[in-house]
Amino acid sequence: MLDQLTDIQKTGNVCEFSSLGQDVKELLKASVKAQELAYTPYSKFNVGAALRCDDGTVYTGCNVENASYGLGICAERTAIVKAVSEGKQKYNAIAVSASFHDDLFVTPCGACRQVISEFSVDRDIVIYLTKPALKKVFVTSVKQLLPLSFSSLHINNHT
Ligand code: THU
């Protein structure tokens, strides 16, 4: 677990919630609200996400589990699926909230990193990780968390 402290330093910055701009604060608060709606009868591990589109709209998501465990969906992907299905495909930031201890943060799983990176071919997407208390925020990005990701560029330019 302590390894994460070194990884955090390598992949982003931890800052105080109070030092962030109003729009980021709102995004983080939306992720905390979404966390409260998580459907997690199996893991009891609640996660909330809030995705900011280029037009300023925010789509929230929570994890939704299932008795058939593999069918559960993470909060980040719920938010992205909601946004795409409402016609939004350009995102500049996603905030994720989950409870965790000390100075450590819950980080998006590999599948979610890949799905976020699907929409970052022409840009980077900022990722804010926080906890319900909204004290500290780990600021990173999808390109920092998933360098050299497989993307449409590979499919469209293969030899
Ligand atoms: N989970 C998320 O929703 N997002 C993450 O970034 C990590 C994991 C969910 C999936 C599952 O419902 C629960 O957390 C435990 O793995």
Short mmCIF file of C-alpha atoms and ligand atoms in Angstrom, two decimals:
data_model
loop_
_atom_site.label_atom_id
_atom_site.label_comp_id
_atom_site.label_asym_id
_atom_site.label_seq_id
_atom_site.Cartn_x
_atom_site.Cartn_y
_atom_site.Cartn_z
CA MET A 1 0.00 0.00 0.00
CA LEU A 2 2.76 2.43 0.87
CA ASP A 3 4.04 1.94 -2.67
CA GLN A 4 1.14 4.11 -3.70
CA LEU A 5 2.79 7.15 -2.12
CA THR A 6 5.71 6.86 -4.52
CA ASP A 7 3.37 6.25 -7.46
CA ILE A 8 1.30 9.29 -6.47
CA GLN A 9 4.40 11.48 -6.56
CA LYS A 10 5.36 10.07 -9.96
CA THR A 11 1.95 10.39 -11.62
CA GLY A 12 0.40 13.59 -10.30
CA ASN A 13 0.04 16.06 -7.46
CA VAL A 14 -1.87 16.06 -4.22
CA CYS A 15 -3.45 19.40 -3.42
CA GLU A 16 -5.91 20.91 -0.97
CA PHE A 17 -9.57 20.99 -2.03
CA SER A 18 -9.70 24.62 -0.90
CA SER A 19 -6.97 25.60 -3.38
CA LEU A 20 -8.96 24.43 -6.42
CA GLY A 21 -11.16 26.54 -8.69
CA GLN A 22 -14.92 26.73 -8.25
CA ASP A 23 -15.71 24.54 -11.28
CA VAL A 24 -13.41 21.78 -10.04
CA LYS A 25 -14.88 22.02 -6.55
CA GLU A 26 -18.37 21.56 -8.02
CA LEU A 27 -17.20 18.56 -10.03
CA LEU A 28 -15.68 16.97 -6.94
CA LYS A 29 -18.82 17.61 -4.90
CA ALA A 30 -20.90 15.98 -7.64
CA SER A 31 -18.70 12.87 -7.46
CA VAL A 32 -19.25 12.66 -3.69
CA LYS A 33 -23.04 12.92 -4.17
CA ALA A 34 -22.90 10.19 -6.81
CA GLN A 35 -20.93 7.97 -4.43
CA GLU A 36 -23.92 8.02 -2.07
CA LEU A 37 -26.07 6.45 -4.80
CA ALA A 38 -23.78 3.48 -5.46
CA TYR A 39 -25.47 0.06 -5.62
CA THR A 40 -22.94 -2.17 -3.87
CA PRO A 41 -24.67 -4.97 -1.94
CA TYR A 42 -21.67 -7.26 -2.53
CA SER A 43 -18.51 -5.21 -2.09
CA LYS A 44 -19.99 -2.32 -0.04
CA PHE A 45 -17.27 -0.34 -1.78
CA ASN A 46 -18.99 2.83 -2.99
CA VAL A 47 -17.52 4.90 -5.78
CA GLY A 48 -18.87 8.06 -7.40
CA ALA A 49 -17.76 9.84 -10.55
CA ALA A 50 -18.52 13.16 -12.21
CA LEU A 51 -17.53 13.75 -15.82
CA ARG A 52 -17.20 17.29 -17.22
CA CYS A 53 -17.96 17.76 -20.90
CA ASP A 54 -16.46 20.52 -23.04
CA ASP A 55 -19.83 22.33 -23.05
CA GLY A 56 -19.70 22.45 -19.24
CA THR A 57 -22.35 19.83 -18.57
CA VAL A 58 -21.60 17.22 -15.93
CA TYR A 59 -22.65 13.58 -16.00
CA THR A 60 -22.42 11.62 -12.78
CA GLY A 61 -22.12 7.89 -12.24
CA CYS A 62 -21.83 5.34 -9.47
CA ASN A 63 -20.83 1.71 -9.42
CA VAL A 64 -23.71 -0.69 -9.99
CA GLU A 65 -23.06 -4.27 -8.92
CA ASN A 66 -24.88 -7.47 -9.77
CA ALA A 67 -25.45 -10.91 -8.21
CA SER A 68 -23.63 -12.15 -11.29
CA TYR A 69 -20.47 -10.39 -10.09
CA GLY A 70 -18.79 -9.88 -13.45
CA LEU A 71 -21.69 -7.75 -14.66
CA GLY A 72 -20.96 -4.93 -12.22
CA ILE A 73 -19.99 -1.61 -13.76
CA CYS A 74 -17.66 0.98 -12.25
CA ALA A 75 -18.67 4.56 -11.47
CA GLU A 76 -16.39 6.06 -14.14
CA ARG A 77 -17.84 3.93 -16.91
CA THR A 78 -21.41 4.61 -15.75
CA ALA A 79 -20.75 8.34 -16.13
CA ILE A 80 -19.18 7.92 -19.58
CA VAL A 81 -21.98 5.67 -20.82
CA LYS A 82 -24.54 8.20 -19.61
CA ALA A 83 -22.74 11.06 -21.36
CA VAL A 84 -22.27 9.24 -24.67
CA SER A 85 -25.89 8.14 -24.68
CA GLU A 86 -26.91 11.79 -24.26
CA GLY A 87 -24.81 12.84 -27.27
CA LYS A 88 -21.68 14.08 -25.43
CA GLN A 89 -18.27 12.71 -26.46
CA LYS A 90 -15.82 15.50 -25.54
CA TYR A 91 -14.63 15.49 -21.95
CA ASN A 92 -11.95 17.47 -20.19
CA ALA A 93 -12.11 16.14 -16.62
CA ILE A 94 -13.46 13.38 -14.44
CA ALA A 95 -13.66 13.43 -10.64
CA VAL A 96 -13.83 10.18 -8.69
CA SER A 97 -14.73 9.83 -5.02
CA ALA A 98 -14.27 6.79 -2.80
CA SER A 99 -13.52 6.36 0.89
CA PHE A 100 -9.96 5.41 1.72
CA HIS A 101 -7.49 5.84 4.52
CA ASP A 102 -4.52 8.09 5.25
CA ASP A 103 -3.03 9.99 2.34
CA LEU A 104 -3.95 7.32 -0.19
CA PHE A 105 -6.63 7.43 -2.87
CA VAL A 106 -8.75 4.94 -4.77
CA THR A 107 -7.52 4.96 -8.35
CA PRO A 108 -9.49 4.01 -11.48
CA CYS A 109 -9.22 0.35 -12.50
CA GLY A 110 -7.48 -0.64 -15.72
CA ALA A 111 -10.75 -1.10 -17.62
CA CYS A 112 -11.90 2.41 -16.68
CA ARG A 113 -8.54 3.91 -17.67
CA GLN A 114 -8.91 2.29 -21.08
CA VAL A 115 -12.48 3.55 -21.48
CA ILE A 116 -11.50 7.09 -20.44
CA SER A 117 -8.56 6.95 -22.84
CA GLU A 118 -10.96 6.08 -25.71
CA PHE A 119 -12.00 9.74 -25.52
CA SER A 120 -8.52 11.21 -25.12
CA VAL A 121 -7.00 10.57 -28.56
CA ASP A 122 -6.90 14.32 -29.34
CA ARG A 123 -6.37 15.55 -25.76
CA ASP A 124 -5.61 14.58 -22.20
CA ILE A 125 -8.38 14.24 -19.61
CA VAL A 126 -7.70 15.45 -16.08
CA ILE A 127 -8.54 12.96 -13.34
CA TYR A 128 -9.31 14.24 -9.82
CA LEU A 129 -9.36 11.60 -7.11
CA THR A 130 -10.86 12.43 -3.76
CA LYS A 131 -12.75 11.19 -0.69
CA PRO A 132 -16.09 12.28 0.78
CA ALA A 133 -14.42 14.57 3.33
CA LEU A 134 -13.14 16.66 0.39
CA LYS A 135 -9.89 17.68 2.04
CA LYS A 136 -7.15 16.48 -0.30
CA VAL A 137 -7.35 15.84 -4.01
CA PHE A 138 -4.97 13.82 -6.14
CA VAL A 139 -4.73 15.47 -9.56
CA THR A 140 -3.51 13.36 -12.44
CA SER A 141 -4.61 12.57 -16.00
CA VAL A 142 -5.53 9.61 -18.14
CA LYS A 143 -2.26 9.86 -20.09
CA GLN A 144 -0.32 9.77 -16.83
CA LEU A 145 -2.26 6.76 -15.55
CA LEU A 146 -2.29 4.88 -18.84
CA PRO A 147 0.67 5.80 -21.04
CA LEU A 148 1.03 4.16 -24.45
CA SER A 149 -2.58 3.08 -24.44
CA PHE A 150 -4.06 1.10 -27.29
CA SER A 151 -6.39 3.35 -29.27
CA SER A 152 -8.22 4.03 -32.51
CA LEU A 153 -4.92 5.41 -33.85
CA HIS A 154 -3.58 1.86 -33.95
CA ILE A 155 -6.66 0.44 -35.64
CA ASN A 156 -6.85 3.25 -38.20
CA ASN A 157 -3.15 3.21 -39.12
CA HIS A 158 -2.20 -0.43 -39.08
CA THR A 159 -0.01 -1.89 -41.79
N1 THU B 1 -14.95 0.41 -8.66
C1 THU B 1 -15.34 1.57 -9.28
O1 THU B 1 -16.53 1.84 -9.41
N2 THU B 1 -14.38 2.40 -9.74
C2 THU B 1 -13.05 2.23 -9.51
O2 THU B 1 -12.28 3.07 -9.92
C3 THU B 1 -12.57 1.06 -8.77
C4 THU B 1 -13.59 0.01 -8.52
C5 THU B 1 -16.00 -0.46 -8.12
C6 THU B 1 -16.24 -1.75 -8.83
C7 THU B 1 -16.91 -2.57 -7.74
O3 THU B 1 -18.28 -2.28 -7.72
C8 THU B 1 -16.28 -2.07 -6.47
O4 THU B 1 -15.67 -0.83 -6.79
C9 THU B 1 -15.26 -3.00 -5.88
O5 THU B 1 -14.35 -3.40 -6.84
#
